[in-house]
Amino acid sequence: MDQFKSKIVRKLPDLLTNDWKNIFLSELGESYFHSIQDNLSNIMQNEEVYPSQEAIFQAFNLCSFADVQVVIIGQDPYHGKGQAHGLCFSVPSGIALPPSLRNIKKELQMDFDVFLTNQDGDLSQWAKQGVLMLNSILTVSDSKPGSHADLGWQKLTSLAIEKISQEKEHVVFLLWGSYAQKLAKNVDPQKHLLLCSSHPSPLSANRGGWFGNKVFSKTNDYLEAHQKKAINWL
């Protein structure tokens, strides 16, 4: 375990770099947030944690609150080495596509009737266009899916969803599977578009409800209808 002992655990608020820091200002002083910090620090002394500290808030740092046009909600980061980089469903360039991401790429091809020459799994370009790619749980231990479900991250990420619902208009929420749909249950459907489908994981996708759902083109149609810029998903 000595390989973990030398890790310097940075203060979580220092990892936020844009207007989300002000959005979360009241939360950063709450006891549950200090608990996340302390528990995460303890875990990191004994286990490999993903994503890297610098990428824990990558979804927020690449997509400011002011720029949010679309929200995609995942559960927790990929738990394999090198896969997680702070954006739900996305992996760094050069990493093999996980099964759910392969199905996302397949649906993109079907939706826009194109052949994707770009099979890179890094979806950072989406985030930079205003797509908040948010896992409800922001960290995970190596090879232990769901291992940080009790740290308290959901309070912070639920607040982010609530703020978007309350303070913005005409945001598209892409809710893939029952987990995401429950997290967005309080989003105002009069102000925003909620596109619900099955999850892109092979088990769910092959049961129907994922392939052919056209969520990407539907998102762009809605954004353009409300004088917003369409997302370049390809």
Coordinates of N, CA, C and O in Angstrom, one line a residue, residues 6-140:
S6 N 2.2 8.4 -0.4 CA 2.8 9.7 -0.8 C 1.9 10.7 -1.5 O 2.3 11.8 -1.8
K7 N 0.7 10.2 -1.7 CA -0.2 11.1 -2.5 C -0.6 12.3 -1.7 O -0.9 12.3 -0.5
I8 N -0.6 13.5 -2.3 CA -1.0 14.7 -1.7 C -2.4 15.0 -2.1 O -2.8 15.1 -3.3
V9 N -3.3 15.0 -1.1 CA -4.7 15.2 -1.4 C -5.1 16.7 -1.4 O -5.0 17.3 -0.4
R10 N -5.4 17.2 -2.5 CA -5.8 18.6 -2.6 C -7.2 18.9 -2.1 O -8.0 18.0 -2.1
K11 N -7.4 20.1 -1.6 CA -8.7 20.5 -1.1 C -9.6 20.6 -2.3 O -9.3 21.2 -3.4
L12 N -10.8 19.9 -2.2 CA -11.7 19.8 -3.3 C -12.1 21.2 -3.9 O -12.2 21.3 -5.1
P13 N -12.5 22.2 -3.1 CA -12.9 23.5 -3.7 C -11.8 24.1 -4.6 O -12.2 24.8 -5.5
D14 N -10.5 23.7 -4.4 CA -9.5 24.3 -5.2 C -9.5 23.7 -6.6 O -8.8 24.2 -7.5
L15 N -10.3 22.6 -6.8 CA -10.3 21.9 -8.1 C -11.4 22.5 -9.0 O -11.4 22.1 -10.2
L16 N -12.2 23.4 -8.5 CA -13.2 24.0 -9.3 C -12.7 25.3 -9.8 O -12.1 26.1 -9.1
T17 N -12.9 25.6 -11.1 CA -12.1 26.7 -11.7 C -13.0 27.7 -12.4 O -12.5 28.7 -12.9
N18 N -14.4 27.6 -12.3 CA -15.2 28.6 -13.0 C -16.4 28.9 -12.2 O -16.4 28.8 -10.9
D19 N -17.5 29.4 -12.8 CA -18.7 29.9 -12.0 C -19.4 28.8 -11.2 O -20.2 29.2 -10.3
W20 N -19.1 27.6 -11.4 CA -19.7 26.5 -10.5 C -19.2 26.7 -9.1 O -19.9 26.3 -8.2
K21 N -18.0 27.2 -8.9 CA -17.5 27.4 -7.6 C -18.4 28.4 -6.8 O -18.7 28.1 -5.6
N22 N -19.0 29.4 -7.4 CA -19.9 30.3 -6.8 C -21.3 29.6 -6.5 O -21.9 29.8 -5.5
I23 N -21.7 28.8 -7.5 CA -22.9 28.0 -7.4 C -22.9 27.1 -6.1 O -23.8 27.0 -5.4
F24 N -21.7 26.5 -5.9 CA -21.5 25.5 -4.8 C -21.0 26.2 -3.5 O -20.8 25.5 -2.6
L25 N -20.9 27.5 -3.5 CA -20.2 28.2 -2.4 C -20.8 27.8 -1.1 O -20.0 27.5 -0.1
S26 N -22.1 27.8 -0.9 CA -22.7 27.4 0.4 C -22.5 26.0 0.7 O -22.3 25.6 1.9
E27 N -22.4 25.1 -0.3 CA -22.2 23.7 0.0 C -20.8 23.3 0.4 O -20.6 22.4 1.2
L28 N -19.8 24.1 0.0 CA -18.4 23.8 0.3 C -18.1 23.9 1.8 O -17.1 23.4 2.2
G29 N -19.0 24.6 2.5 CA -18.8 24.7 3.9 C -19.6 23.8 4.7 O -19.5 23.7 6.0
E30 N -20.5 23.0 4.0 CA -21.3 22.1 4.7 C -20.6 20.9 5.3 O -19.5 20.5 4.8
S31 N -21.1 20.3 6.4 CA -20.4 19.2 7.0 C -20.3 18.0 6.1 O -19.3 17.3 6.1
Y32 N -21.3 17.7 5.2 CA -21.2 16.6 4.4 C -20.1 16.7 3.3 O -19.4 15.8 3.0
F33 N -19.8 18.0 2.9 CA -18.7 18.2 2.0 C -17.4 18.0 2.6 O -16.5 17.4 2.0
H34 N -17.2 18.4 3.9 CA -16.0 18.1 4.6 C -15.8 16.6 4.8 O -14.7 16.1 4.8
S35 N -17.0 15.9 5.0 CA -16.9 14.5 5.2 C -16.4 13.8 3.9 O -15.6 12.9 3.9
I36 N -16.9 14.3 2.7 CA -16.4 13.8 1.5 C -14.9 13.9 1.4 O -14.2 13.0 1.0
Q37 N -14.5 15.1 1.7 CA -13.0 15.4 1.6 C -12.2 14.5 2.5 O -11.2 13.9 2.1
D38 N -12.7 14.3 3.7 CA -11.9 13.5 4.7 C -12.0 12.0 4.3 O -10.9 11.3 4.3
N39 N -13.1 11.5 3.9 CA -13.2 10.1 3.6 C -12.5 9.8 2.3 O -11.8 8.8 2.2
L40 N -12.5 10.7 1.3 CA -11.8 10.5 0.1 C -10.3 10.5 0.4 O -9.6 9.7 -0.2
S41 N -9.8 11.4 1.2 CA -8.4 11.4 1.6 C -8.0 10.1 2.2 O -6.9 9.6 1.9
N42 N -8.8 9.6 3.1 CA -8.5 8.3 3.7 C -8.4 7.2 2.7 O -7.5 6.3 2.7
I43 N -9.4 7.1 1.8 CA -9.4 6.1 0.8 C -8.2 6.1 -0.1 O -7.6 5.1 -0.4
M44 N -7.8 7.4 -0.4 CA -6.7 7.5 -1.3 C -5.4 7.1 -0.7 O -4.4 6.9 -1.5
Q45 N -5.3 7.0 0.6 CA -4.1 6.5 1.2 C -3.9 5.0 1.0 O -2.8 4.4 1.2
N46 N -5.0 4.3 0.6 CA -4.9 2.8 0.5 C -5.4 2.2 -0.8 O -5.2 1.1 -1.0
E47 N -6.0 3.0 -1.6 CA -6.6 2.5 -2.8 C -6.4 3.5 -4.0 O -6.2 4.7 -3.7
E48 N -6.3 3.0 -5.2 CA -6.3 3.9 -6.4 C -7.7 4.4 -6.6 O -8.6 3.6 -6.7
V49 N -7.8 5.7 -6.8 CA -9.1 6.3 -7.0 C -9.1 7.0 -8.3 O -8.2 7.6 -8.8
Y50 N -10.3 6.8 -9.0 CA -10.5 7.4 -10.3 C -11.6 8.4 -10.3 O -12.6 8.2 -9.5
P51 N -11.6 9.4 -11.1 CA -10.5 9.9 -11.9 C -9.4 10.5 -11.1 O -9.5 10.5 -9.9
S52 N -8.4 11.1 -11.7 CA -7.3 11.8 -11.0 C -8.0 13.0 -10.2 O -9.0 13.4 -10.6
Q53 N -7.3 13.4 -9.2 CA -7.8 14.6 -8.5 C -8.2 15.8 -9.4 O -9.2 16.4 -9.2
E54 N -7.3 16.0 -10.3 CA -7.5 17.2 -11.2 C -8.7 17.1 -12.1 O -9.2 18.1 -12.6
A55 N -9.2 15.8 -12.2 CA -10.3 15.6 -13.1 C -11.6 15.3 -12.4 O -12.7 15.1 -13.0
I56 N -11.6 15.4 -11.1 CA -12.9 15.1 -10.3 C -14.0 16.0 -10.7 O -15.1 15.5 -10.9
F57 N -13.7 17.3 -10.9 CA -14.7 18.2 -11.3 C -14.6 18.6 -12.8 O -15.1 19.7 -13.2
Q58 N -14.1 17.7 -13.6 CA -13.9 18.0 -15.0 C -15.2 18.4 -15.7 O -15.2 19.2 -16.6
A59 N -16.3 17.7 -15.4 CA -17.6 17.9 -16.0 C -18.0 19.4 -15.8 O -18.5 20.1 -16.8
F60 N -17.7 19.9 -14.6 CA -18.1 21.3 -14.3 C -17.0 22.3 -15.0 O -17.4 23.3 -15.5
N61 N -15.8 21.9 -14.9 CA -14.7 22.8 -15.3 C -14.7 23.0 -16.9 O -14.4 24.1 -17.4
L62 N -15.2 22.0 -17.6 CA -15.2 22.1 -19.1 C -16.5 22.7 -19.5 O -16.7 23.1 -20.7
C63 N -17.5 22.7 -18.7 CA -18.9 23.3 -19.1 C -19.4 24.1 -17.9 O -20.0 23.6 -17.0
S64 N -19.1 25.4 -18.0 CA -19.6 26.4 -17.0 C -21.1 26.4 -16.8 O -21.8 26.0 -17.8
F65 N -21.6 26.8 -15.7 CA -23.0 26.9 -15.5 C -23.6 27.8 -16.5 O -24.7 27.5 -17.1
A66 N -23.0 28.9 -16.9 CA -23.5 29.8 -17.9 C -23.7 29.2 -19.2 O -24.6 29.6 -20.0
D67 N -22.8 28.2 -19.5 CA -22.8 27.6 -20.9 C -23.7 26.4 -21.0 O -23.9 25.8 -22.1
V68 N -24.3 25.9 -19.9 CA -25.0 24.6 -20.0 C -26.2 24.7 -20.9 O -27.1 25.5 -20.8
Q69 N -26.2 23.8 -21.9 CA -27.3 23.7 -22.8 C -28.0 22.3 -22.7 O -29.2 22.1 -23.0
V70 N -27.1 21.3 -22.4 CA -27.6 19.9 -22.4 C -27.0 19.3 -21.1 O -25.9 19.6 -20.7
V71 N -27.7 18.4 -20.5 CA -27.2 17.6 -19.3 C -27.3 16.1 -19.6 O -28.4 15.6 -20.0
I72 N -26.2 15.4 -19.5 CA -26.2 13.9 -19.6 C -25.9 13.4 -18.2 O -24.9 13.9 -17.6
I73 N -26.7 12.5 -17.7 CA -26.4 12.0 -16.3 C -26.0 10.6 -16.3 O -26.7 9.7 -16.9
G74 N -24.8 10.3 -15.7 CA -24.4 8.9 -15.5 C -24.4 8.6 -14.0 O -24.8 9.4 -13.2
Q75 N -23.9 7.4 -13.7 CA -23.9 7.0 -12.3 C -22.6 7.3 -11.6 O -22.5 8.2 -10.8
D76 N -21.6 6.5 -11.9 CA -20.2 6.8 -11.3 C -19.2 6.5 -12.3 O -19.5 5.9 -13.4
P77 N -18.0 6.9 -12.1 CA -16.9 6.8 -13.1 C -16.6 5.4 -13.5 O -16.8 4.5 -12.7
Y78 N -16.0 5.2 -14.6 CA -15.4 3.9 -15.0 C -14.4 3.5 -13.9 O -13.6 4.4 -13.5
H79 N -14.3 2.2 -13.6 CA -13.5 1.8 -12.5 C -12.2 1.1 -13.0 O -11.5 0.5 -12.2
G80 N -12.0 1.1 -14.3 CA -10.8 0.5 -14.8 C -9.7 1.5 -15.0 O -9.9 2.7 -15.2
K81 N -8.4 1.1 -14.9 CA -7.3 2.0 -15.0 C -7.3 2.7 -16.3 O -7.4 2.1 -17.4
G82 N -7.1 4.0 -16.2 CA -7.0 4.9 -17.4 C -8.3 5.2 -18.1 O -8.2 6.0 -19.1
Q83 N -9.4 4.8 -17.6 CA -10.7 5.0 -18.3 C -11.3 6.3 -17.9 O -11.8 7.1 -18.8
A84 N -11.4 6.6 -16.6 CA -12.2 7.7 -16.1 C -11.4 9.0 -16.3 O -10.2 9.1 -15.9
H85 N -12.1 10.1 -16.8 CA -11.4 11.4 -16.8 C -12.4 12.5 -16.5 O -12.2 13.7 -16.9
G86 N -13.4 12.2 -15.7 CA -14.3 13.2 -15.2 C -15.6 13.5 -16.0 O -16.3 14.4 -15.5
L87 N -15.8 12.8 -17.1 CA -17.0 13.1 -17.9 C -17.7 11.7 -18.0 O -17.1 10.7 -18.4
C88 N -19.0 11.7 -17.8 CA -19.7 10.5 -17.8 C -19.7 9.9 -19.3 O -19.8 10.7 -20.2
F89 N -19.5 8.6 -19.3 CA -19.5 7.8 -20.6 C -18.3 8.0 -21.4 O -18.0 7.3 -22.3
S90 N -17.5 9.1 -21.2 CA -16.3 9.4 -22.0 C -15.1 8.7 -21.4 O -14.9 8.5 -20.2
V91 N -14.1 8.5 -22.3 CA -12.8 8.0 -21.9 C -11.7 8.8 -22.6 O -12.0 9.4 -23.7
P92 N -10.5 8.8 -22.1 CA -9.4 9.6 -22.8 C -9.1 9.0 -24.1 O -9.3 7.8 -24.4
S93 N -8.6 9.8 -25.0 CA -8.1 9.4 -26.3 C -7.2 8.2 -26.2 O -6.3 8.2 -25.3
G94 N -7.3 7.2 -27.1 CA -6.5 6.1 -27.1 C -6.9 4.9 -26.2 O -6.4 3.8 -26.3
I95 N -8.0 5.1 -25.4 CA -8.5 4.1 -24.6 C -9.6 3.4 -25.3 O -10.5 4.0 -26.0
A96 N -9.7 2.0 -25.2 CA -10.7 1.3 -25.9 C -12.1 1.7 -25.4 O -12.3 2.0 -24.2
L97 N -13.1 1.7 -26.3 CA -14.4 2.1 -26.0 C -15.1 1.1 -25.1 O -15.2 -0.1 -25.5
P98 N -15.6 1.5 -23.9 CA -16.4 0.6 -23.1 C -17.7 0.3 -23.9 O -18.1 1.1 -24.8
P99 N -18.4 -0.7 -23.5 CA -19.6 -1.2 -24.2 C -20.7 -0.1 -24.4 O -21.3 0.1 -25.5
S100 N -21.0 0.7 -23.3 CA -22.0 1.7 -23.4 C -21.6 2.8 -24.4 O -22.4 3.3 -25.2
L101 N -20.3 3.2 -24.4 CA -19.9 4.2 -25.3 C -19.9 3.7 -26.8 O -20.2 4.4 -27.7
R102 N -19.6 2.4 -27.0 CA -19.8 1.8 -28.3 C -21.2 2.0 -28.8 O -21.4 2.3 -30.0
N103 N -22.2 1.7 -27.9 CA -23.6 1.8 -28.3 C -24.0 3.3 -28.6 O -24.9 3.6 -29.4
I104 N -23.4 4.2 -27.8 CA -23.6 5.6 -28.1 C -23.1 6.0 -29.5 O -23.8 6.7 -30.2
K105 N -22.0 5.5 -29.8 CA -21.4 5.8 -31.1 C -22.3 5.2 -32.2 O -22.5 5.8 -33.3
K106 N -22.8 4.0 -32.0 CA -23.7 3.3 -33.0 C -25.0 4.1 -33.2 O -25.4 4.3 -34.3
E107 N -25.5 4.6 -32.1 CA -26.8 5.4 -32.2 C -26.5 6.7 -32.9 O -27.4 7.2 -33.7
L108 N -25.4 7.3 -32.7 CA -25.0 8.5 -33.4 C -25.0 8.3 -34.9 O -25.5 9.1 -35.7
Q109 N -24.4 7.2 -35.3 CA -24.4 6.9 -36.7 C -25.7 6.7 -37.3 O -26.1 7.2 -38.4
M110 N -26.6 6.0 -36.5 CA -28.0 5.7 -37.0 C -28.8 7.0 -37.0 O -29.5 7.3 -38.0
D111 N -28.6 7.9 -36.0 CA -29.4 9.1 -35.9 C -29.1 10.0 -37.1 O -30.0 10.6 -37.7
F112 N -27.8 10.2 -37.4 CA -27.4 11.2 -38.4 C -27.1 10.5 -39.7 O -26.7 11.2 -40.7
D113 N -27.3 9.2 -39.8 CA -27.1 8.4 -41.1 C -25.7 8.7 -41.7 O -25.6 9.1 -42.8
V114 N -24.7 8.5 -40.8 CA -23.4 8.7 -41.3 C -22.5 7.6 -40.8 O -22.9 6.8 -39.9
F115 N -21.3 7.4 -41.4 CA -20.3 6.5 -40.9 C -19.3 7.3 -40.1 O -18.7 8.2 -40.7
L116 N -19.2 7.0 -38.8 CA -18.2 7.7 -38.0 C -16.8 7.2 -38.2 O -16.4 6.1 -37.8
T117 N -16.0 8.1 -38.9 CA -14.6 7.7 -39.0 C -13.9 8.0 -37.7 O -12.9 7.4 -37.4
N118 N -14.4 8.9 -36.9 CA -13.8 9.2 -35.6 C -14.4 8.3 -34.5 O -15.5 8.5 -34.1
Q119 N -13.6 7.3 -34.1 CA -14.1 6.4 -33.1 C -13.4 6.6 -31.7 O -13.3 5.8 -30.9
D120 N -12.8 7.9 -31.6 CA -12.2 8.3 -30.3 C -13.3 8.4 -29.2 O -14.4 8.8 -29.5
G121 N -12.9 7.9 -28.1 CA -13.9 7.9 -27.0 C -13.9 9.1 -26.1 O -14.6 9.2 -25.2
D122 N -13.0 10.1 -26.4 CA -12.9 11.3 -25.7 C -14.0 12.3 -26.1 O -14.0 12.8 -27.3
L123 N -15.0 12.5 -25.3 CA -16.2 13.4 -25.6 C -16.0 14.8 -25.1 O -17.0 15.5 -24.9
S124 N -14.8 15.2 -24.8 CA -14.6 16.5 -24.3 C -15.2 17.6 -25.1 O -15.6 18.7 -24.7
Q125 N -15.2 17.4 -26.5 CA -15.7 18.4 -27.4 C -17.2 18.7 -27.1 O -17.7 19.8 -27.3
W126 N -17.9 17.7 -26.6 CA -19.3 17.9 -26.3 C -19.4 18.8 -25.1 O -20.1 19.8 -25.1
A127 N -18.6 18.6 -24.1 CA -18.6 19.4 -22.9 C -18.2 20.9 -23.2 O -18.9 21.8 -22.7
K128 N -17.3 21.1 -24.1 CA -16.9 22.4 -24.5 C -18.0 23.2 -25.2 O -17.9 24.4 -25.4
Q129 N -19.0 22.4 -25.7 CA -20.1 23.1 -26.4 C -21.3 23.3 -25.6 O -22.3 23.7 -26.0
G130 N -21.2 23.0 -24.3 CA -22.3 23.2 -23.4 C -23.0 22.0 -22.9 O -24.2 22.0 -22.4
V131 N -22.4 20.8 -23.0 CA -23.0 19.6 -22.6 C -22.4 19.2 -21.2 O -21.2 18.9 -21.1
L132 N -23.2 19.3 -20.2 CA -22.7 18.9 -18.8 C -22.8 17.4 -18.7 O -23.9 16.8 -18.6
M133 N -21.6 16.7 -18.7 CA -21.6 15.3 -18.7 C -21.3 14.8 -17.3 O -20.2 14.5 -16.9
L134 N -22.4 14.7 -16.5 CA -22.3 14.6 -15.0 C -22.6 13.2 -14.5 O -23.7 12.6 -14.7
N135 N -21.6 12.6 -13.9 CA -21.8 11.4 -13.0 C -22.4 11.9 -11.7 O -21.9 12.9 -11.1
S136 N -23.4 11.2 -11.2 CA -23.9 11.6 -9.9 C -23.0 11.4 -8.7 O -23.0 12.0 -7.7
I137 N -22.1 10.4 -8.9 CA -21.0 10.0 -8.0 C -19.7 10.3 -8.7 O -19.5 9.8 -9.8
L138 N -18.9 11.2 -8.1 CA -17.8 11.7 -8.9 C -16.4 10.9 -8.8 O -15.5 11.2 -9.5
T139 N -16.4 9.9 -7.9 CA -15.2 9.2 -7.8 C -15.5 7.7 -7.6 O -16.6 7.3 -7.3
V140 N -14.5 6.8 -7.7 CA -14.7 5.4 -7.6 C -13.3 4.8 -7.3 O -12.3 5.4 -7.7

